[in-house]
XYZ file of C-alpha atoms in Angstrom:
565
model
C -221.899 293.116 136.192
C -219.079 293.671 138.697
C -221.328 292.611 141.592
C -222.114 289.416 139.729
C -218.476 288.314 139.710
C -217.560 289.946 143.030
C -220.421 289.006 145.390
C -218.639 290.738 148.261
C -219.883 294.021 146.782
C -223.462 292.897 147.445
C -223.130 292.456 151.219
C -220.113 294.559 152.233
C -221.900 297.959 151.940
C -224.476 296.669 154.469
C -221.926 295.148 156.851
C -222.321 296.416 160.417
C -221.001 295.914 163.923
C -223.575 293.259 164.845
C -222.674 291.148 161.824
C -218.988 291.528 162.613
C -219.495 290.308 166.191
C -221.394 287.243 164.964
C -218.818 286.532 162.255
C -215.914 286.889 164.693
C -217.460 284.432 167.150
C -218.155 281.932 164.370
C -214.604 282.369 163.032
C -213.141 281.672 166.486
C -215.090 278.428 166.802
C -214.225 277.324 163.247
C -210.535 278.142 163.773
C -210.399 275.842 166.795
C -211.997 273.095 164.733
C -209.885 273.654 161.617
C -206.493 273.072 163.244
C -206.746 269.341 163.990
C -208.772 268.659 160.828
C -206.334 270.506 158.564
C -203.395 268.602 160.036
C -205.259 265.277 159.750
C -206.401 265.777 156.154
C -202.907 266.767 155.035
C -201.725 263.492 156.595
C -204.468 261.627 154.692
C -203.245 263.193 151.445
C -199.697 262.040 152.204
C -198.493 265.621 152.663
C -196.676 267.374 155.533
C -199.124 268.462 158.230
C -198.350 272.142 157.686
C -199.781 271.954 154.146
C -203.226 271.529 155.693
C -202.732 274.765 157.616
C -201.517 276.576 154.500
C -204.659 275.438 152.659
C -206.801 276.982 155.409
C -205.506 280.557 155.191
C -205.468 282.336 151.818
C -208.213 280.217 150.172
C -210.673 281.294 152.885
C -209.896 284.948 152.226
C -210.244 284.589 148.444
C -213.533 282.722 148.720
C -214.863 285.664 150.728
C -214.395 287.803 147.608
C -215.863 285.450 145.013
C -218.202 283.043 146.839
C -221.965 283.512 147.123
C -222.651 281.337 150.184
C -222.669 283.239 153.453
C -221.882 280.204 155.600
C -219.842 277.758 153.486
C -216.496 276.999 155.177
C -213.710 276.235 152.702
C -210.808 273.935 153.477
C -209.336 270.435 153.099
C -211.868 267.589 153.214
C -211.459 263.842 153.796
C -212.717 262.523 150.445
C -210.776 265.091 148.418
C -207.640 264.336 150.463
C -208.020 260.636 149.686
C -208.464 261.378 145.979
C -205.428 263.674 146.125
C -203.251 260.940 147.619
C -204.421 258.434 145.005
C -203.642 260.851 142.179
C -200.227 261.896 143.489
C -199.117 258.316 144.151
C -198.983 257.777 140.368
C -196.700 260.772 139.845
C -194.083 260.776 142.629
C -193.111 258.838 145.770
C -194.814 260.030 148.938
C -192.622 262.270 151.098
C -190.508 263.554 148.204
C -190.242 267.143 147.054
C -191.717 266.052 143.719
C -194.785 264.731 145.557
C -195.371 268.087 147.276
C -194.812 269.969 144.014
C -197.279 267.662 142.253
C -199.838 268.341 144.996
C -199.527 272.069 144.398
C -199.830 271.513 140.641
C -202.942 269.378 141.151
C -204.473 272.121 143.298
C -203.798 274.714 140.610
C -205.361 272.481 137.949
C -208.474 271.994 140.115
C -208.695 275.760 140.541
C -208.331 276.445 136.830
C -210.908 273.805 135.875
C -213.465 275.051 138.393
C -212.972 278.676 137.363
C -213.315 277.834 133.661
C -216.438 275.780 134.350
C -217.908 278.742 136.200
C -216.995 281.231 133.482
C -218.553 278.942 130.857
C -221.604 278.385 133.097
C -221.166 274.620 133.147
C -222.562 274.042 136.608
C -225.269 271.802 135.157
C -222.641 269.089 134.491
C -222.798 268.258 138.178
C -226.283 266.857 137.554
C -224.751 263.814 135.861
C -223.902 262.440 139.297
C -227.178 261.187 140.734
C -227.900 261.298 144.466
C -227.690 257.492 144.860
C -224.291 257.535 143.152
C -223.074 260.378 145.361
C -224.347 258.576 148.445
C -222.662 255.351 147.355
C -219.437 257.208 146.633
C -219.433 258.871 150.051
C -220.251 255.626 151.877
C -217.505 253.701 150.094
C -215.096 256.574 150.594
C -215.891 256.589 154.304
C -214.846 252.925 154.472
C -211.701 253.604 152.404
C -210.723 256.615 154.501
C -211.163 254.708 157.759
C -209.262 251.686 156.404
C -206.433 253.907 155.171
C -205.833 255.096 158.735
C -205.815 251.688 160.410
C -202.113 251.398 159.634
C -201.363 254.791 161.199
C -203.428 254.018 164.261
C -201.433 250.802 164.786
C -198.003 252.175 163.909
C -197.729 250.191 160.650
C -196.503 251.404 157.247
C -199.420 252.429 155.037
C -199.964 251.419 151.428
C -202.659 251.331 148.759
C -205.838 253.198 147.862
C -208.249 250.304 147.583
C -209.769 248.319 150.411
C -208.085 245.067 149.381
C -204.593 246.582 149.188
C -205.033 248.416 152.489
C -206.178 245.308 154.354
C -203.504 243.159 152.702
C -200.863 245.691 153.715
C -201.999 245.576 157.349
C -201.989 241.766 157.320
C -198.481 241.545 155.871
C -197.032 244.024 158.378
C -198.945 242.851 161.422
C -195.724 241.710 163.069
C -194.579 245.375 163.132
C -197.547 246.520 165.232
C -196.504 249.142 167.784
C -198.450 248.647 171.067
C -197.981 252.209 172.342
C -199.155 253.721 169.057
C -202.132 251.383 169.007
C -203.043 252.327 172.578
C -202.865 256.075 171.843
C -204.860 255.673 168.630
C -207.593 253.455 170.061
C -208.053 255.574 173.203
C -208.195 258.736 171.054
C -210.825 257.170 168.808
C -212.914 255.995 171.770
C -212.774 259.478 173.302
C -213.780 261.122 170.020
C -216.754 258.812 169.548
C -217.793 259.167 173.196
C -217.646 262.969 173.048
C -219.697 262.943 169.845
C -222.495 261.096 171.698
C -222.217 263.109 174.897
C -224.534 266.001 174.071
C -227.634 264.565 175.838
C -225.540 263.868 178.941
C -224.093 267.383 178.949
C -227.578 268.865 178.697
C -228.808 266.663 181.564
C -226.037 267.908 183.862
C -227.052 271.513 183.269
C -225.314 272.816 180.131
C -227.482 274.750 177.727
C -228.097 273.253 174.286
C -225.734 275.775 172.676
C -222.863 275.095 175.081
C -223.425 271.343 174.909
C -223.212 271.463 171.137
C -220.114 273.660 171.313
C -218.443 271.218 173.697
C -219.135 268.307 171.366
C -217.735 270.171 168.364
C -214.573 270.968 170.298
C -214.017 267.285 171.105
C -211.088 266.922 168.658
C -209.335 269.903 170.274
C -209.638 268.244 173.687
C -208.307 264.907 172.410
C -205.440 266.620 170.586
C -204.544 268.573 173.706
C -204.577 265.525 176.004
C -202.620 263.257 173.666
C -200.049 265.962 172.849
C -199.530 266.739 176.536
C -199.095 263.056 177.413
C -196.639 262.549 174.579
C -194.612 265.551 175.730
C -194.633 264.685 179.431
C -193.901 260.978 178.964
C -191.572 261.451 175.985
C -193.462 258.863 173.969
C -191.605 259.964 170.816
C -188.429 258.456 172.246
C -190.324 255.156 172.598
C -191.103 254.981 168.896
C -194.405 256.902 168.756
C -194.686 258.862 165.488
C -195.454 262.551 166.050
C -196.082 265.539 163.794
C -192.665 266.987 164.574
C -191.399 270.492 163.922
C -193.705 272.730 161.908
C -192.236 275.977 160.537
C -193.717 279.008 162.296
C -194.252 281.112 159.194
C -196.889 282.075 156.694
C -197.152 279.900 153.583
C -194.467 280.620 150.982
C -195.801 281.934 147.696
C -194.704 280.249 144.509
C -195.586 278.890 141.077
C -196.366 275.166 140.659
C -194.578 272.824 138.266
C -194.831 273.464 134.537
C -193.831 269.894 133.627
C -196.170 268.840 130.813
C -196.078 265.150 131.772
C -197.151 265.936 135.322
C -200.046 268.068 134.069
C -201.118 265.336 131.681
C -201.004 262.671 134.415
C -203.064 264.797 136.802
C -205.691 266.043 134.352
C -208.304 263.306 134.922
C -207.887 263.288 138.737
C -208.147 267.085 138.743
C -211.392 266.881 136.785
C -212.771 264.250 139.180
C -211.841 266.314 142.239
C -213.381 269.405 140.640
C -216.728 267.713 139.936
C -217.006 265.973 143.316
C -215.893 269.072 145.200
C -218.362 271.275 143.367
C -221.286 268.909 143.917
C -220.607 268.541 147.634
C -220.020 272.265 148.160
C -223.034 273.500 146.208
C -225.419 270.957 147.728
C -224.309 272.018 151.204
C -224.439 275.734 150.376
C -227.926 275.455 148.870
C -229.247 273.534 151.862
C -228.078 276.145 154.358
C -229.049 279.092 152.149
C -232.602 277.726 151.985
C -232.792 277.670 155.785
C -232.160 281.424 155.843
C -234.238 282.165 152.735
C -231.107 283.166 150.860
C -229.869 282.034 147.467
C -226.578 281.118 145.854
C -225.363 281.068 142.266
C -223.971 277.628 141.309
C -221.910 279.042 138.464
C -220.465 281.770 140.664
C -219.752 279.103 143.299
C -217.610 277.371 140.683
C -215.637 280.583 140.318
C -215.425 281.015 144.095
C -214.159 277.465 144.624
C -211.849 277.756 141.623
C -210.177 280.965 142.762
C -209.875 279.536 146.295
C -207.967 276.546 144.904
C -205.764 278.780 142.771
C -204.976 280.761 145.931
C -204.241 277.496 147.755
C -201.827 276.416 145.005
C -200.022 279.767 145.000
C -199.623 279.545 148.794
C -198.277 275.952 148.877
C -201.617 274.402 149.846
C -203.720 271.425 148.762
C -207.173 271.108 147.096
C -209.993 272.682 149.099
C -213.788 272.505 148.943
C -216.710 273.237 151.231
C -216.359 271.116 154.368
C -219.563 269.636 155.818
C -218.456 269.602 159.459
C -216.850 273.056 159.466
C -219.713 274.563 157.499
C -222.290 273.236 159.948
C -220.259 274.619 162.853
C -219.956 277.946 161.052
C -223.719 278.013 160.461
C -224.624 276.958 164.007
C -222.172 279.474 165.474
C -224.129 282.269 163.796
C -221.968 283.330 160.851
C -223.752 286.133 159.014
C -221.502 286.741 155.981
C -218.512 285.211 154.149
C -216.340 287.481 156.290
C -216.458 284.721 158.921
C -214.362 282.595 156.558
C -211.788 285.342 156.078
C -211.566 285.848 159.856
C -211.125 282.087 160.325
C -208.301 282.193 157.781
C -206.717 284.981 159.800
C -207.061 282.854 162.929
C -205.317 279.897 161.263
C -202.553 282.264 160.104
C -201.981 283.405 163.692
C -201.864 279.806 164.883
C -199.367 278.970 162.146
C -197.183 281.911 163.141
C -197.198 281.567 166.912
C -198.606 278.246 168.130
C -197.079 275.543 165.925
C -194.451 274.616 168.571
C -197.359 273.290 170.664
C -198.188 270.796 167.920
C -194.705 269.243 167.737
C -195.604 266.304 170.007
C -199.041 265.636 168.513
C -199.199 261.860 167.814
C -199.887 260.771 164.247
C -202.167 258.098 165.719
C -204.397 260.825 167.194
C -204.740 262.479 163.791
C -205.567 259.075 162.321
C -208.278 258.657 164.961
C -209.711 262.077 164.034
C -209.848 261.025 160.377
C -211.577 257.741 161.215
C -214.107 259.489 163.469
C -214.890 262.036 160.740
C -215.259 259.334 158.080
C -217.791 257.219 159.978
C -220.736 259.612 159.334
C -220.056 259.295 155.600
C -221.172 255.653 155.708
C -224.909 256.097 155.207
C -226.502 252.681 155.656
C -229.999 254.187 155.995
C -229.830 255.760 152.520
C -228.548 252.525 151.018
C -231.500 250.615 152.496
C -233.998 253.288 151.460
C -232.699 253.345 147.884
C -232.850 249.534 147.694
C -236.479 249.526 148.799
C -237.508 252.334 146.459
C -235.613 251.646 143.218
C -233.619 248.549 142.322
C -232.137 250.260 139.269
C -230.848 253.228 141.298
C -229.575 250.857 143.965
C -227.683 248.911 141.291
C -225.869 252.109 140.277
C -225.192 252.835 143.932
C -223.965 249.293 144.535
C -221.651 249.342 141.530
C -220.217 252.663 142.684
C -219.596 251.268 146.180
C -217.990 248.032 144.971
C -215.752 249.665 142.355
C -214.726 252.454 144.724
C -213.716 249.909 147.371
C -211.957 247.537 144.989
C -210.542 249.857 142.316
C -210.419 253.325 143.871
C -212.422 256.536 143.945
C -211.788 257.635 140.351
C -213.076 254.428 138.783
C -215.995 254.427 141.207
C -216.984 257.924 140.087
C -216.666 257.073 136.392
C -218.698 253.899 136.872
C -221.365 255.792 138.802
C -221.675 258.505 136.152
C -221.753 255.928 133.340
C -224.409 253.841 135.074
C -226.514 256.909 135.917
C -226.530 258.014 132.282
C -227.127 254.446 131.068
C -230.091 254.010 133.433
C -231.524 257.341 132.323
C -231.237 256.365 128.674
C -232.779 252.964 129.357
C -235.735 254.412 131.265
C -236.468 257.143 128.763
C -235.912 254.828 125.778
C -238.956 252.841 126.902
C -241.372 255.616 127.907
C -244.474 254.744 129.843
C -247.618 255.171 127.793
C -251.245 254.545 128.628
C -254.548 254.246 126.831
C -256.866 256.628 128.640
C -260.616 257.046 128.839
C -262.995 259.639 130.197
C -264.095 259.547 133.816
C -267.908 259.587 133.546
C -269.418 263.044 133.865
C -266.072 264.859 133.927
C -263.441 266.323 131.608
C -260.718 264.179 133.173
C -259.037 261.208 131.506
C -257.301 258.318 133.246
C -255.613 254.995 132.447
C -258.236 252.447 131.341
C -256.401 249.722 133.299
C -256.622 251.639 136.576
C -260.022 253.332 136.492
C -263.610 252.789 135.407
C -263.761 255.037 132.340
C -265.692 255.623 129.149
C -263.975 254.664 125.898
C -264.816 254.152 122.218
C -263.773 251.273 119.959
C -262.914 253.568 117.056
C -260.916 256.074 119.150
C -257.543 255.491 120.888
C -256.386 258.167 123.313
C -252.704 257.369 123.922
C -250.877 259.378 126.580
C -247.074 259.516 126.234
C -245.379 260.123 129.596
C -241.932 261.163 128.407
C -240.220 263.651 126.140
C -239.561 262.265 122.662
C -235.977 262.049 121.439
C -233.637 259.777 119.488
C -233.461 257.060 122.166
C -237.220 256.418 122.286
C -238.374 257.491 118.820
C -238.431 253.931 117.425
C -240.111 252.650 120.591
C -242.927 255.175 120.048
C -243.416 253.900 116.495
C -243.591 250.283 117.686
C -246.077 251.211 120.415
C -248.478 252.945 118.007
C -248.203 250.259 115.323
C -248.794 247.503 117.893
C -251.834 249.367 119.241
C -253.408 249.679 115.786
C -252.618 246.060 114.945
C -254.336 244.784 118.089
C -257.423 246.994 117.633
C -258.523 246.847 113.961
C -261.604 249.002 114.668
C -259.511 252.080 115.467
C -260.124 255.028 113.133
C -258.495 257.803 115.157
C -255.313 257.841 117.254
C -254.785 260.845 119.530
C -251.286 261.255 120.987
C -251.681 263.136 124.280
C -248.510 265.188 124.738
C -249.114 266.723 128.164
C -245.872 265.187 129.496
C -243.806 265.879 126.363
C -241.374 268.742 126.880
C -239.195 268.043 123.854
C -239.473 266.517 120.394
C -236.060 266.281 118.732
C -235.313 265.711 115.029
C -235.308 261.916 115.337
C -238.662 261.906 117.122
C -240.045 264.320 114.517
C -239.130 261.874 111.759
C -240.825 259.091 113.725
C -244.005 261.162 114.042
C -243.947 261.773 110.296
C -243.478 258.040 109.691
C -246.362 257.231 112.075
C -248.570 259.771 110.322
C -247.820 258.286 106.886
C -248.189 254.655 107.937
C -251.460 255.289 109.794
C -252.726 257.131 106.717
C -251.959 254.052 104.642
C -254.019 252.065 107.180
C -256.873 254.606 106.968
C -256.279 255.738 110.524
C -256.154 259.450 111.339
C -253.418 260.788 113.648
C -254.177 263.672 116.009
C -252.199 265.492 118.684
C -253.528 266.932 121.944
C -252.237 269.109 124.789
C -249.042 270.063 122.967
C -247.051 272.527 125.055
C -246.224 275.951 123.672
C -242.453 275.532 123.191
C -243.004 272.122 121.563
C -245.683 273.566 119.262
C -243.321 276.376 118.270
C -240.793 273.790 117.103
C -243.437 271.755 115.266
C -244.613 274.853 113.432
C -241.111 275.230 111.974
C -241.392 271.716 110.470
C -243.653 270.163 107.807
C -245.402 267.795 110.190
C -248.438 269.978 110.870
C -248.932 270.622 107.141
C -249.163 266.879 106.413
C -250.844 265.766 109.636
C -253.907 263.735 108.678
C -255.792 264.887 111.778
C -255.908 267.938 114.039
C -254.084 269.398 117.004
C -256.487 269.702 119.942
C -256.022 272.080 122.833
C -257.211 269.463 125.333
C -257.971 265.765 125.458
C -261.581 266.609 126.238
C -261.828 268.614 122.993
C -260.531 265.598 121.097
C -263.024 263.309 122.856
C -265.950 265.631 122.213
C -265.045 265.990 118.527
C -264.119 262.416 117.680
C -266.287 260.372 120.063
């Protein structure tokens, strides 16, 4: 039981020197990558840059204790930072002490919600966000994140969390554009995008695939170093260029977040949204990488791991954290063997925070904005949007609504709309289950749709296959289907409902089956069932349906055909 809630006890007894070497190397690479990202995502959330560093220390250590993924890298993430800024803007003005305190409170609430969801084993709730909705949310968020940084990259005041407000803000303040800031931001962005595409060139000039990939991943470090050095040498700050400024060289202060009931009430819905989105993204990423190594993770324990990591972040003056795609992939590619790599990366960030923050003083805000824009571009997945449109117009409508509402009304409303539409589409599809009259393929025991195959059939026998579980939303539709079938074929004497695809019959559907049985009996038509699955049959046996069924329950459709034909 203890190993279940403390996964570290499963791998720590087998930890050896080789694993430690691999984890240390991976932690070094991730630490280099975390620094500019942590600073940038804190900026995106409207928080002091140091908060991003604080959120990349203790949470990583705590996740090592409670997380089940061996390669998931915890930390601030672009989408969650955007959602954090949107939530906090309704509570306190950006830059105020109340804003920072609200951020810590929000982080604690996210941690508590995730931990409770894990303890109650509610990981299945994440399934209510379909993949098209998630893809639409990420694509729209990528656009929002990039648009939110256009003001910073041009030296303009930022405002708004929807695309229309962000673009309107830029238009209204265009006369305040700062040429030097724009130059630094645009050049930084061009360098970041060029480095990202430089791997083939680096391999052609002689670098191995591993070193070429490493060089590309370290692109943000190079851009940060160059822009910071230029700003320091040329004293661009004196010319109006916004820089990070002084960052305290100390470990994060420990404390307790606000206990103001109004603040907690205002942040409850955003905290729930951040919890669900963060969990879905983290678990999907962790499962994908675990499968590559033939490992497994526990979604419910991941909820606890992410929850305790956020609680640790709140207690150490941090911001909400989840599994980061870019850092996790770097961690995986760098050869991380256990969650200890995350703890070592947290130690590395702590050392940077203690001893190297003076080097970040002259880092231009425009460079951090460029890093955010470059990291948000991959979120815009045009290929998936096109593929979903070609495959399913209903799914693409949910995706489209999520994209439009996220862009025009914000991430929270986009998520709620996506979840609502996903559930509505599911109910609509299952409320009108596909059914088919089937016949026997000549000379076989197989039965297929009479409209698709050349089959044998009988005028007095209707073999009706139901391709959906039966529940309250489709119970009446089933009745109408059977009654319409009998009305159109007056020679029918036997109706066999083939239940091979039925995994559930709820109370409403049971009443409908009883009504069908009685009405067909009045019409001198016998109702039979075939291929009823074991768990469904167990439930039927606890009802009166089988006692009053006018026909029989057949083990197979072929048995029904052979008996009734």
